[in-house]
Amino acid sequence: MGPTGTFRLWVRPPMWGLHALAVVAAIICFIGGSWQFGAYDQRQEHERADRQEVPTVPIAEAWQPGDPFLDTMNHRPVTVSGTFGADDEQHWVSGREQDGSTGYWLLAPFVLDGTQDAEDPEGTAILVVRGFSTEAGPMPEVPSGEQTARVVLEPGEKAHPDDTAGGADADVISAVRVPALVNELPYALFPGFGITTSTEVAGGLELAVPPEPEVSWTVGMRNLAYSMQWWVFGLFALYMWWRMGRDLVANERARREGDAPPLEPASAERSVPVDSLTP
């Protein structure tokens, strides 16, 4: 039986119920999986919103000098009070994109109040992104005197192959690598940095837009697992439809071939009655 005959066996009326059941099962599983995946995505968005909406506190309440950068600090808004370092201690950080433009961050050390003592006269500083510029021109002057600014905490960045810190253009770097800058600056540095949202310390630059807070993919893991289960059930339903349909078609083909009259043997000679051969 050719392809046309097989197709007719699949679409004959007794098969319609099986086809309808498979379609309904596949639609239900697809909708259920999509709904659970949407719930997972919504949990992720809520987690990002929760991290963005945490109350702003002084940095001393969220992070102490010498402490590591924890996941709970990522994108945490804090206030810092102190003074900026010298103008020539600033760096341009290349490869930053904002509002469709590629440019630079202006990075400056900010020395916190109360961190200077006899053992550490320079004090402890946090690197602060003052703003964004499309060009790495002359270093803008840092604000003088005591400053209070609001910053969003970010973890230190990884090394970049094009990082030129200490090279031909030492004022331009490609990543906020705290370990690399420790050797260039006289301060003890926090193992992370902040992006200011205070125009008072931006020096006329456009404020840099903090990146979206990173959220672990495991947040809402139960919804993600349920969505996968629904889709697996849908694939299993399609497999069972194919398996049952194949068996039904095979049985029907065998029944039809069994009911067909036997074919006459192909022979060039016809049977001749014995009486006709008698003289």
PDB file of C-alpha atoms in Angstrom:
ATOM      1  CA  MET A   1       0.000   0.000   0.000  1.00  0.00           C
ATOM      2  CA  GLY A   2       1.489   3.324  -1.078  1.00  0.00           C
ATOM      3  CA  PRO A   3       1.706   6.652   0.777  1.00  0.00           C
ATOM      4  CA  THR A   4      -1.747   7.693  -0.447  1.00  0.00           C
ATOM      5  CA  GLY A   5      -3.308   4.551   0.950  1.00  0.00           C
ATOM      6  CA  THR A   6      -1.532   4.987   4.296  1.00  0.00           C
ATOM      7  CA  PHE A   7      -2.733   8.581   4.551  1.00  0.00           C
ATOM      8  CA  ARG A   8      -6.303   7.470   3.940  1.00  0.00           C
ATOM      9  CA  LEU A   9      -6.018   4.938   6.744  1.00  0.00           C
ATOM     10  CA  TRP A  10      -4.838   7.722   9.107  1.00  0.00           C
ATOM     11  CA  VAL A  11      -7.718  10.066   8.247  1.00  0.00           C
ATOM     12  CA  ARG A  12     -10.578   7.572   8.090  1.00  0.00           C
ATOM     13  CA  PRO A  13     -13.493   8.383  10.467  1.00  0.00           C
ATOM     14  CA  PRO A  14     -12.641   5.767  13.157  1.00  0.00           C
ATOM     15  CA  MET A  15      -9.337   7.635  13.708  1.00  0.00           C
ATOM     16  CA  TRP A  16     -10.920  11.040  14.260  1.00  0.00           C
ATOM     17  CA  GLY A  17     -11.468  10.506  17.984  1.00  0.00           C
ATOM     18  CA  LEU A  18      -7.802   9.642  18.505  1.00  0.00           C
ATOM     19  CA  HIS A  19      -6.701  12.709  16.542  1.00  0.00           C
ATOM     20  CA  ALA A  20      -9.054  14.973  18.491  1.00  0.00           C
ATOM     21  CA  LEU A  21      -7.797  13.595  21.821  1.00  0.00           C
ATOM     22  CA  ALA A  22      -4.176  14.187  20.801  1.00  0.00           C
ATOM     23  CA  VAL A  23      -4.890  17.772  19.726  1.00  0.00           C
ATOM     24  CA  VAL A  24      -6.723  18.580  22.972  1.00  0.00           C
ATOM     25  CA  ALA A  25      -3.982  17.008  25.104  1.00  0.00           C
ATOM     26  CA  ALA A  26      -1.234  18.889  23.228  1.00  0.00           C
ATOM     27  CA  ILE A  27      -3.067  22.220  23.564  1.00  0.00           C
ATOM     28  CA  ILE A  28      -3.696  21.737  27.289  1.00  0.00           C
ATOM     29  CA  CYS A  29      -0.052  20.802  27.931  1.00  0.00           C
ATOM     30  CA  PHE A  30       1.225  23.726  25.870  1.00  0.00           C
ATOM     31  CA  ILE A  31      -1.013  26.216  27.687  1.00  0.00           C
ATOM     32  CA  GLY A  32      -0.144  24.750  31.090  1.00  0.00           C
ATOM     33  CA  GLY A  33       3.582  24.874  30.375  1.00  0.00           C
ATOM     34  CA  SER A  34       3.377  28.413  29.017  1.00  0.00           C
ATOM     35  CA  TRP A  35       1.425  29.583  32.069  1.00  0.00           C
ATOM     36  CA  GLN A  36       3.967  28.079  34.469  1.00  0.00           C
ATOM     37  CA  PHE A  37       6.873  29.561  32.478  1.00  0.00           C
ATOM     38  CA  GLY A  38       5.152  32.960  32.623  1.00  0.00           C
ATOM     39  CA  ALA A  39       4.850  32.558  36.389  1.00  0.00           C
ATOM     40  CA  TYR A  40       8.584  31.787  36.533  1.00  0.00           C
ATOM     41  CA  ASP A  41       9.414  34.886  34.489  1.00  0.00           C
ATOM     42  CA  GLN A  42       7.161  36.967  36.736  1.00  0.00           C
ATOM     43  CA  ARG A  43       8.970  35.682  39.828  1.00  0.00           C
ATOM     44  CA  GLN A  44      12.246  36.766  38.241  1.00  0.00           C
ATOM     45  CA  GLU A  45      10.875  40.248  37.563  1.00  0.00           C
ATOM     46  CA  HIS A  46       9.555  40.551  41.112  1.00  0.00           C
ATOM     47  CA  GLU A  47      12.964  39.567  42.473  1.00  0.00           C
ATOM     48  CA  ARG A  48      14.637  42.287  40.385  1.00  0.00           C
ATOM     49  CA  ALA A  49      12.064  44.820  41.565  1.00  0.00           C
ATOM     50  CA  ASP A  50      12.605  43.804  45.187  1.00  0.00           C
ATOM     51  CA  ARG A  51      16.341  44.397  44.818  1.00  0.00           C
ATOM     52  CA  GLN A  52      15.752  47.794  43.244  1.00  0.00           C
ATOM     53  CA  GLU A  53      13.236  48.914  45.860  1.00  0.00           C
ATOM     54  CA  VAL A  54      15.184  48.116  49.030  1.00  0.00           C
ATOM     55  CA  PRO A  55      15.542  51.134  51.333  1.00  0.00           C
ATOM     56  CA  THR A  56      18.625  53.309  51.009  1.00  0.00           C
ATOM     57  CA  VAL A  57      20.895  53.087  54.058  1.00  0.00           C
ATOM     58  CA  PRO A  58      24.352  54.442  54.933  1.00  0.00           C
ATOM     59  CA  ILE A  59      27.038  52.186  53.531  1.00  0.00           C
ATOM     60  CA  ALA A  60      28.232  51.315  57.048  1.00  0.00           C
ATOM     61  CA  GLU A  61      24.919  49.508  57.649  1.00  0.00           C
ATOM     62  CA  ALA A  62      25.293  47.340  54.550  1.00  0.00           C
ATOM     63  CA  TRP A  63      29.024  46.920  54.020  1.00  0.00           C
ATOM     64  CA  GLN A  64      32.077  47.222  56.237  1.00  0.00           C
ATOM     65  CA  PRO A  65      35.669  47.749  55.023  1.00  0.00           C
ATOM     66  CA  GLY A  66      37.364  44.411  54.534  1.00  0.00           C
ATOM     67  CA  ASP A  67      34.116  42.486  54.056  1.00  0.00           C
ATOM     68  CA  PRO A  68      33.603  40.583  50.782  1.00  0.00           C
ATOM     69  CA  PHE A  69      30.961  41.602  48.260  1.00  0.00           C
ATOM     70  CA  LEU A  70      27.919  39.439  48.955  1.00  0.00           C
ATOM     71  CA  ASP A  71      25.080  38.656  46.580  1.00  0.00           C
ATOM     72  CA  THR A  72      22.685  40.650  48.781  1.00  0.00           C
ATOM     73  CA  MET A  73      24.746  43.785  48.086  1.00  0.00           C
ATOM     74  CA  ASN A  74      24.297  43.591  44.329  1.00  0.00           C
ATOM     75  CA  HIS A  75      22.436  46.717  43.176  1.00  0.00           C
ATOM     76  CA  ARG A  76      21.919  47.829  46.787  1.00  0.00           C
ATOM     77  CA  PRO A  77      21.400  51.628  47.100  1.00  0.00           C
ATOM     78  CA  VAL A  78      23.454  53.243  49.860  1.00  0.00           C
ATOM     79  CA  THR A  79      24.666  56.692  50.836  1.00  0.00           C
ATOM     80  CA  VAL A  80      28.328  57.555  51.230  1.00  0.00           C
ATOM     81  CA  SER A  81      29.865  60.544  52.995  1.00  0.00           C
ATOM     82  CA  GLY A  82      33.444  61.694  52.574  1.00  0.00           C
ATOM     83  CA  THR A  83      35.725  63.324  50.038  1.00  0.00           C
ATOM     84  CA  PHE A  84      36.891  62.499  46.541  1.00  0.00           C
ATOM     85  CA  GLY A  85      40.511  61.703  45.776  1.00  0.00           C
ATOM     86  CA  ALA A  86      42.690  63.836  43.530  1.00  0.00           C
ATOM     87  CA  ASP A  87      41.709  64.641  39.932  1.00  0.00           C
ATOM     88  CA  ASP A  88      44.563  62.538  38.511  1.00  0.00           C
ATOM     89  CA  GLU A  89      43.390  59.466  40.440  1.00  0.00           C
ATOM     90  CA  GLN A  90      40.343  59.162  38.198  1.00  0.00           C
ATOM     91  CA  HIS A  91      40.014  56.751  35.251  1.00  0.00           C
ATOM     92  CA  TRP A  92      37.856  56.495  32.178  1.00  0.00           C
ATOM     93  CA  VAL A  93      36.269  53.058  31.796  1.00  0.00           C
ATOM     94  CA  SER A  94      35.721  52.223  28.125  1.00  0.00           C
ATOM     95  CA  GLY A  95      33.140  50.097  26.358  1.00  0.00           C
ATOM     96  CA  ARG A  96      30.032  51.408  28.134  1.00  0.00           C
ATOM     97  CA  GLU A  97      26.715  51.611  26.286  1.00  0.00           C
ATOM     98  CA  GLN A  98      23.934  53.980  27.206  1.00  0.00           C
ATOM     99  CA  ASP A  99      20.930  55.256  25.252  1.00  0.00           C
ATOM    100  CA  GLY A 100      22.290  53.743  22.056  1.00  0.00           C
ATOM    101  CA  SER A 101      25.720  55.372  22.418  1.00  0.00           C
ATOM    102  CA  THR A 102      29.062  53.802  23.282  1.00  0.00           C
ATOM    103  CA  GLY A 103      31.254  55.775  25.632  1.00  0.00           C
ATOM    104  CA  TYR A 104      33.031  55.861  28.964  1.00  0.00           C
ATOM    105  CA  TRP A 105      32.357  55.880  32.677  1.00  0.00           C
ATOM    106  CA  LEU A 106      34.263  58.330  34.828  1.00  0.00           C
ATOM    107  CA  LEU A 107      35.568  56.389  37.828  1.00  0.00           C
ATOM    108  CA  ALA A 108      36.878  58.171  40.934  1.00  0.00           C
ATOM    109  CA  PRO A 109      37.956  57.034  44.407  1.00  0.00           C
ATOM    110  CA  PHE A 110      35.733  58.309  47.229  1.00  0.00           C
ATOM    111  CA  VAL A 111      37.332  58.277  50.693  1.00  0.00           C
ATOM    112  CA  LEU A 112      34.825  57.542  53.430  1.00  0.00           C
ATOM    113  CA  ASP A 113      34.681  59.603  56.597  1.00  0.00           C
ATOM    114  CA  GLY A 114      36.002  58.006  59.740  1.00  0.00           C
ATOM    115  CA  THR A 115      38.257  55.485  58.005  1.00  0.00           C
ATOM    116  CA  GLN A 116      41.529  57.392  58.470  1.00  0.00           C
ATOM    117  CA  ASP A 117      43.688  56.564  61.460  1.00  0.00           C
ATOM    118  CA  ALA A 118      47.339  56.398  62.442  1.00  0.00           C
ATOM    119  CA  GLU A 119      47.801  53.003  60.804  1.00  0.00           C
ATOM    120  CA  ASP A 120      45.927  53.990  57.650  1.00  0.00           C
ATOM    121  CA  PRO A 121      46.216  57.762  57.195  1.00  0.00           C
ATOM    122  CA  GLU A 122      44.837  57.656  53.647  1.00  0.00           C
ATOM    123  CA  GLY A 123      41.674  55.855  54.732  1.00  0.00           C
ATOM    124  CA  THR A 124      39.356  53.452  52.935  1.00  0.00           C
ATOM    125  CA  ALA A 125      37.788  54.403  49.619  1.00  0.00           C
ATOM    126  CA  ILE A 126      35.074  53.043  47.383  1.00  0.00           C
ATOM    127  CA  LEU A 127      35.362  53.512  43.638  1.00  0.00           C
ATOM    128  CA  VAL A 128      32.446  55.601  42.375  1.00  0.00           C
ATOM    129  CA  VAL A 129      31.242  56.007  38.788  1.00  0.00           C
ATOM    130  CA  ARG A 130      30.511  59.738  38.592  1.00  0.00           C
ATOM    131  CA  GLY A 131      28.897  59.733  35.145  1.00  0.00           C
ATOM    132  CA  PHE A 132      28.890  58.803  31.468  1.00  0.00           C
ATOM    133  CA  SER A 133      30.593  60.508  28.530  1.00  0.00           C
ATOM    134  CA  THR A 134      30.832  59.632  24.855  1.00  0.00           C
ATOM    135  CA  GLU A 135      34.455  60.831  24.817  1.00  0.00           C
ATOM    136  CA  ALA A 136      37.410  60.276  27.124  1.00  0.00           C
ATOM    137  CA  GLY A 137      38.529  63.894  27.316  1.00  0.00           C
ATOM    138  CA  PRO A 138      40.428  65.718  30.044  1.00  0.00           C
ATOM    139  CA  MET A 139      39.531  64.614  33.537  1.00  0.00           C
ATOM    140  CA  PRO A 140      36.746  66.753  35.045  1.00  0.00           C
ATOM    141  CA  GLU A 141      37.577  68.218  38.430  1.00  0.00           C
ATOM    142  CA  VAL A 142      36.280  66.328  41.409  1.00  0.00           C
ATOM    143  CA  PRO A 143      33.894  68.135  43.770  1.00  0.00           C
ATOM    144  CA  SER A 144      35.853  69.738  46.611  1.00  0.00           C
ATOM    145  CA  GLY A 145      35.159  69.341  50.290  1.00  0.00           C
ATOM    146  CA  GLU A 146      32.797  67.082  52.145  1.00  0.00           C
ATOM    147  CA  GLN A 147      30.275  65.275  49.922  1.00  0.00           C
ATOM    148  CA  THR A 148      27.293  63.000  50.476  1.00  0.00           C
ATOM    149  CA  ALA A 149      26.106  60.961  47.530  1.00  0.00           C
ATOM    150  CA  ARG A 150      23.724  58.139  46.788  1.00  0.00           C
ATOM    151  CA  VAL A 151      25.293  55.201  44.965  1.00  0.00           C
ATOM    152  CA  VAL A 152      24.167  51.791  43.756  1.00  0.00           C
ATOM    153  CA  LEU A 153      26.599  49.032  44.721  1.00  0.00           C
ATOM    154  CA  GLU A 154      27.984  46.738  42.035  1.00  0.00           C
ATOM    155  CA  PRO A 155      30.502  43.855  42.161  1.00  0.00           C
ATOM    156  CA  GLY A 156      33.963  44.322  40.711  1.00  0.00           C
ATOM    157  CA  GLU A 157      34.318  43.379  37.056  1.00  0.00           C
ATOM    158  CA  LYS A 158      36.491  40.703  35.487  1.00  0.00           C
ATOM    159  CA  ALA A 159      39.633  41.364  33.488  1.00  0.00           C
ATOM    160  CA  HIS A 160      39.230  42.348  29.857  1.00  0.00           C
ATOM    161  CA  PRO A 161      41.787  41.470  27.137  1.00  0.00           C
ATOM    162  CA  ASP A 162      41.900  45.111  26.008  1.00  0.00           C
ATOM    163  CA  ASP A 163      42.485  46.508  29.501  1.00  0.00           C
ATOM    164  CA  THR A 164      45.149  49.239  29.148  1.00  0.00           C
ATOM    165  CA  ALA A 165      45.550  50.143  32.829  1.00  0.00           C
ATOM    166  CA  GLY A 166      49.191  50.996  33.338  1.00  0.00           C
ATOM    167  CA  GLY A 167      49.844  50.884  29.588  1.00  0.00           C
ATOM    168  CA  ALA A 168      50.212  53.611  26.997  1.00  0.00           C
ATOM    169  CA  ASP A 169      46.989  55.302  28.111  1.00  0.00           C
ATOM    170  CA  ALA A 170      46.839  54.651  31.849  1.00  0.00           C
ATOM    171  CA  ASP A 171      43.828  56.947  32.271  1.00  0.00           C
ATOM    172  CA  VAL A 172      41.627  54.571  30.248  1.00  0.00           C
ATOM    173  CA  ILE A 173      40.743  51.097  31.462  1.00  0.00           C
ATOM    174  CA  SER A 174      38.214  48.626  30.098  1.00  0.00           C
ATOM    175  CA  ALA A 175      36.892  47.157  33.341  1.00  0.00           C
ATOM    176  CA  VAL A 176      36.454  48.169  36.965  1.00  0.00           C
ATOM    177  CA  ARG A 177      39.016  45.726  38.295  1.00  0.00           C
ATOM    178  CA  VAL A 178      39.578  46.577  41.942  1.00  0.00           C
ATOM    179  CA  PRO A 179      42.699  44.373  42.380  1.00  0.00           C
ATOM    180  CA  ALA A 180      44.399  46.154  39.466  1.00  0.00           C
ATOM    181  CA  LEU A 181      43.593  49.602  40.859  1.00  0.00           C
ATOM    182  CA  VAL A 182      44.737  48.774  44.398  1.00  0.00           C
ATOM    183  CA  ASN A 183      48.329  49.048  43.194  1.00  0.00           C
ATOM    184  CA  GLU A 184      47.700  52.483  41.671  1.00  0.00           C
ATOM    185  CA  LEU A 185      45.770  54.165  44.467  1.00  0.00           C
ATOM    186  CA  PRO A 186      47.003  54.875  48.014  1.00  0.00           C
ATOM    187  CA  TYR A 187      43.746  53.806  49.673  1.00  0.00           C
ATOM    188  CA  ALA A 188      42.348  50.565  50.952  1.00  0.00           C
ATOM    189  CA  LEU A 189      39.550  49.786  48.491  1.00  0.00           C
ATOM    190  CA  PHE A 190      36.212  48.046  48.898  1.00  0.00           C
ATOM    191  CA  PRO A 191      36.089  44.917  46.665  1.00  0.00           C
ATOM    192  CA  GLY A 192      33.334  46.450  44.572  1.00  0.00           C
ATOM    193  CA  PHE A 193      32.226  49.854  43.334  1.00  0.00           C
ATOM    194  CA  GLY A 194      29.247  52.178  43.235  1.00  0.00           C
ATOM    195  CA  ILE A 195      27.393  54.055  40.500  1.00  0.00           C
ATOM    196  CA  THR A 196      26.175  57.409  41.723  1.00  0.00           C
ATOM    197  CA  THR A 197      22.652  58.626  41.156  1.00  0.00           C
ATOM    198  CA  SER A 198      23.404  62.091  42.596  1.00  0.00           C
ATOM    199  CA  THR A 199      23.855  64.835  40.023  1.00  0.00           C
ATOM    200  CA  GLU A 200      25.798  66.938  42.559  1.00  0.00           C
ATOM    201  CA  VAL A 201      28.907  64.782  42.166  1.00  0.00           C
ATOM    202  CA  ALA A 202      28.570  64.065  38.422  1.00  0.00           C
ATOM    203  CA  GLY A 203      30.504  67.182  37.439  1.00  0.00           C
ATOM    204  CA  GLY A 204      28.161  68.014  34.571  1.00  0.00           C
ATOM    205  CA  LEU A 205      28.317  64.511  33.108  1.00  0.00           C
ATOM    206  CA  GLU A 206      25.262  62.467  32.246  1.00  0.00           C
ATOM    207  CA  LEU A 207      24.499  60.073  35.064  1.00  0.00           C
ATOM    208  CA  ALA A 208      25.455  56.481  34.295  1.00  0.00           C
ATOM    209  CA  VAL A 209      22.566  54.016  34.222  1.00  0.00           C
ATOM    210  CA  PRO A 210      23.150  51.116  36.661  1.00  0.00           C
ATOM    211  CA  PRO A 211      22.814  47.686  35.048  1.00  0.00           C
ATOM    212  CA  GLU A 212      19.842  45.481  35.806  1.00  0.00           C
ATOM    213  CA  PRO A 213      20.391  43.488  39.005  1.00  0.00           C
ATOM    214  CA  GLU A 214      21.353  39.895  38.358  1.00  0.00           C
ATOM    215  CA  VAL A 215      18.868  37.332  39.604  1.00  0.00           C
ATOM    216  CA  SER A 216      19.657  33.645  39.969  1.00  0.00           C
ATOM    217  CA  TRP A 217      17.798  31.427  37.518  1.00  0.00           C
ATOM    218  CA  THR A 218      16.807  29.250  40.477  1.00  0.00           C
ATOM    219  CA  VAL A 219      14.360  31.900  41.716  1.00  0.00           C
ATOM    220  CA  GLY A 220      10.937  30.458  40.873  1.00  0.00           C
ATOM    221  CA  MET A 221      12.505  27.064  40.195  1.00  0.00           C
ATOM    222  CA  ARG A 222       9.261  25.236  41.047  1.00  0.00           C
ATOM    223  CA  ASN A 223       7.356  27.076  38.308  1.00  0.00           C
ATOM    224  CA  LEU A 224      10.140  26.364  35.817  1.00  0.00           C
ATOM    225  CA  ALA A 225      10.065  22.656  36.709  1.00  0.00           C
ATOM    226  CA  TYR A 226       6.269  22.551  36.330  1.00  0.00           C
ATOM    227  CA  SER A 227       6.491  24.168  32.904  1.00  0.00           C
ATOM    228  CA  MET A 228       8.991  21.549  31.768  1.00  0.00           C
ATOM    229  CA  GLN A 229       6.741  18.790  33.104  1.00  0.00           C
ATOM    230  CA  TRP A 230       3.748  20.092  31.154  1.00  0.00           C
ATOM    231  CA  TRP A 231       5.759  20.197  27.921  1.00  0.00           C
ATOM    232  CA  VAL A 232       7.141  16.701  28.520  1.00  0.00           C
ATOM    233  CA  PHE A 233       3.586  15.458  29.061  1.00  0.00           C
ATOM    234  CA  GLY A 234       2.608  17.098  25.773  1.00  0.00           C
ATOM    235  CA  LEU A 235       5.430  15.341  23.926  1.00  0.00           C
ATOM    236  CA  PHE A 236       4.447  12.061  25.559  1.00  0.00           C
ATOM    237  CA  ALA A 237       0.820  12.556  24.456  1.00  0.00           C
ATOM    238  CA  LEU A 238       1.973  13.103  20.868  1.00  0.00           C
ATOM    239  CA  TYR A 239       4.155  10.019  21.072  1.00  0.00           C
ATOM    240  CA  MET A 240       1.238   7.912  22.310  1.00  0.00           C
ATOM    241  CA  TRP A 241      -0.967   9.312  19.531  1.00  0.00           C
ATOM    242  CA  TRP A 242       1.599   8.266  16.944  1.00  0.00           C
ATOM    243  CA  ARG A 243       2.130   4.852  18.539  1.00  0.00           C
ATOM    244  CA  MET A 244      -1.575   4.030  18.851  1.00  0.00           C
ATOM    245  CA  GLY A 245      -2.332   5.415  15.402  1.00  0.00           C
ATOM    246  CA  ARG A 246       0.445   3.375  13.844  1.00  0.00           C
ATOM    247  CA  ASP A 247      -0.854   0.199  15.456  1.00  0.00           C
ATOM    248  CA  LEU A 248      -4.445   0.891  14.372  1.00  0.00           C
ATOM    249  CA  VAL A 249      -3.348   1.627  10.813  1.00  0.00           C
ATOM    250  CA  ALA A 250      -1.238  -1.536  10.725  1.00  0.00           C
ATOM    251  CA  ASN A 251      -4.155  -3.630  11.982  1.00  0.00           C
ATOM    252  CA  GLU A 252      -6.537  -2.121   9.461  1.00  0.00           C
ATOM    253  CA  ARG A 253      -4.064  -2.691   6.639  1.00  0.00           C
ATOM    254  CA  ALA A 254      -3.638  -6.333   7.672  1.00  0.00           C
ATOM    255  CA  ARG A 255      -7.429  -6.810   7.841  1.00  0.00           C
ATOM    256  CA  ARG A 256      -7.957  -5.381   4.383  1.00  0.00           C
ATOM    257  CA  GLU A 257      -5.167  -7.436   2.870  1.00  0.00           C
ATOM    258  CA  GLY A 258      -6.591 -10.582   4.503  1.00  0.00           C
ATOM    259  CA  ASP A 259     -10.075  -9.975   3.066  1.00  0.00           C
ATOM    260  CA  ALA A 260      -8.819  -9.436  -0.482  1.00  0.00           C
ATOM    261  CA  PRO A 261      -9.412 -12.315  -2.990  1.00  0.00           C
ATOM    262  CA  PRO A 262      -6.282 -14.285  -3.856  1.00  0.00           C
ATOM    263  CA  LEU A 263      -4.569 -13.290  -7.036  1.00  0.00           C
ATOM    264  CA  GLU A 264      -4.496 -15.801  -9.966  1.00  0.00           C
ATOM    265  CA  PRO A 265      -1.009 -17.108 -10.562  1.00  0.00           C
ATOM    266  CA  ALA A 266       0.617 -15.439 -13.497  1.00  0.00           C
ATOM    267  CA  SER A 267       1.167 -18.190 -16.174  1.00  0.00           C
ATOM    268  CA  ALA A 268       1.428 -18.212 -19.939  1.00  0.00           C
ATOM    269  CA  GLU A 269      -0.380 -21.605 -20.095  1.00  0.00           C
ATOM    270  CA  ARG A 270      -4.083 -22.062 -19.370  1.00  0.00           C
ATOM    271  CA  SER A 271      -5.496 -25.171 -17.792  1.00  0.00           C
ATOM    272  CA  VAL A 272      -6.947 -27.512 -20.433  1.00  0.00           C
ATOM    273  CA  PRO A 273      -9.715 -30.041 -19.532  1.00  0.00           C
ATOM    274  CA  VAL A 274      -8.591 -33.641 -19.697  1.00  0.00           C
ATOM    275  CA  ASP A 275     -11.615 -34.657 -21.828  1.00  0.00           C
ATOM    276  CA  SER A 276     -10.570 -32.298 -24.579  1.00  0.00           C
ATOM    277  CA  LEU A 277      -7.301 -34.167 -24.981  1.00  0.00           C
ATOM    278  CA  THR A 278      -8.987 -37.523 -25.541  1.00  0.00           C
ATOM    279  CA  PRO A 279      -9.165 -38.468 -29.248  1.00  0.00           C
TER     280      PRO A 279
END
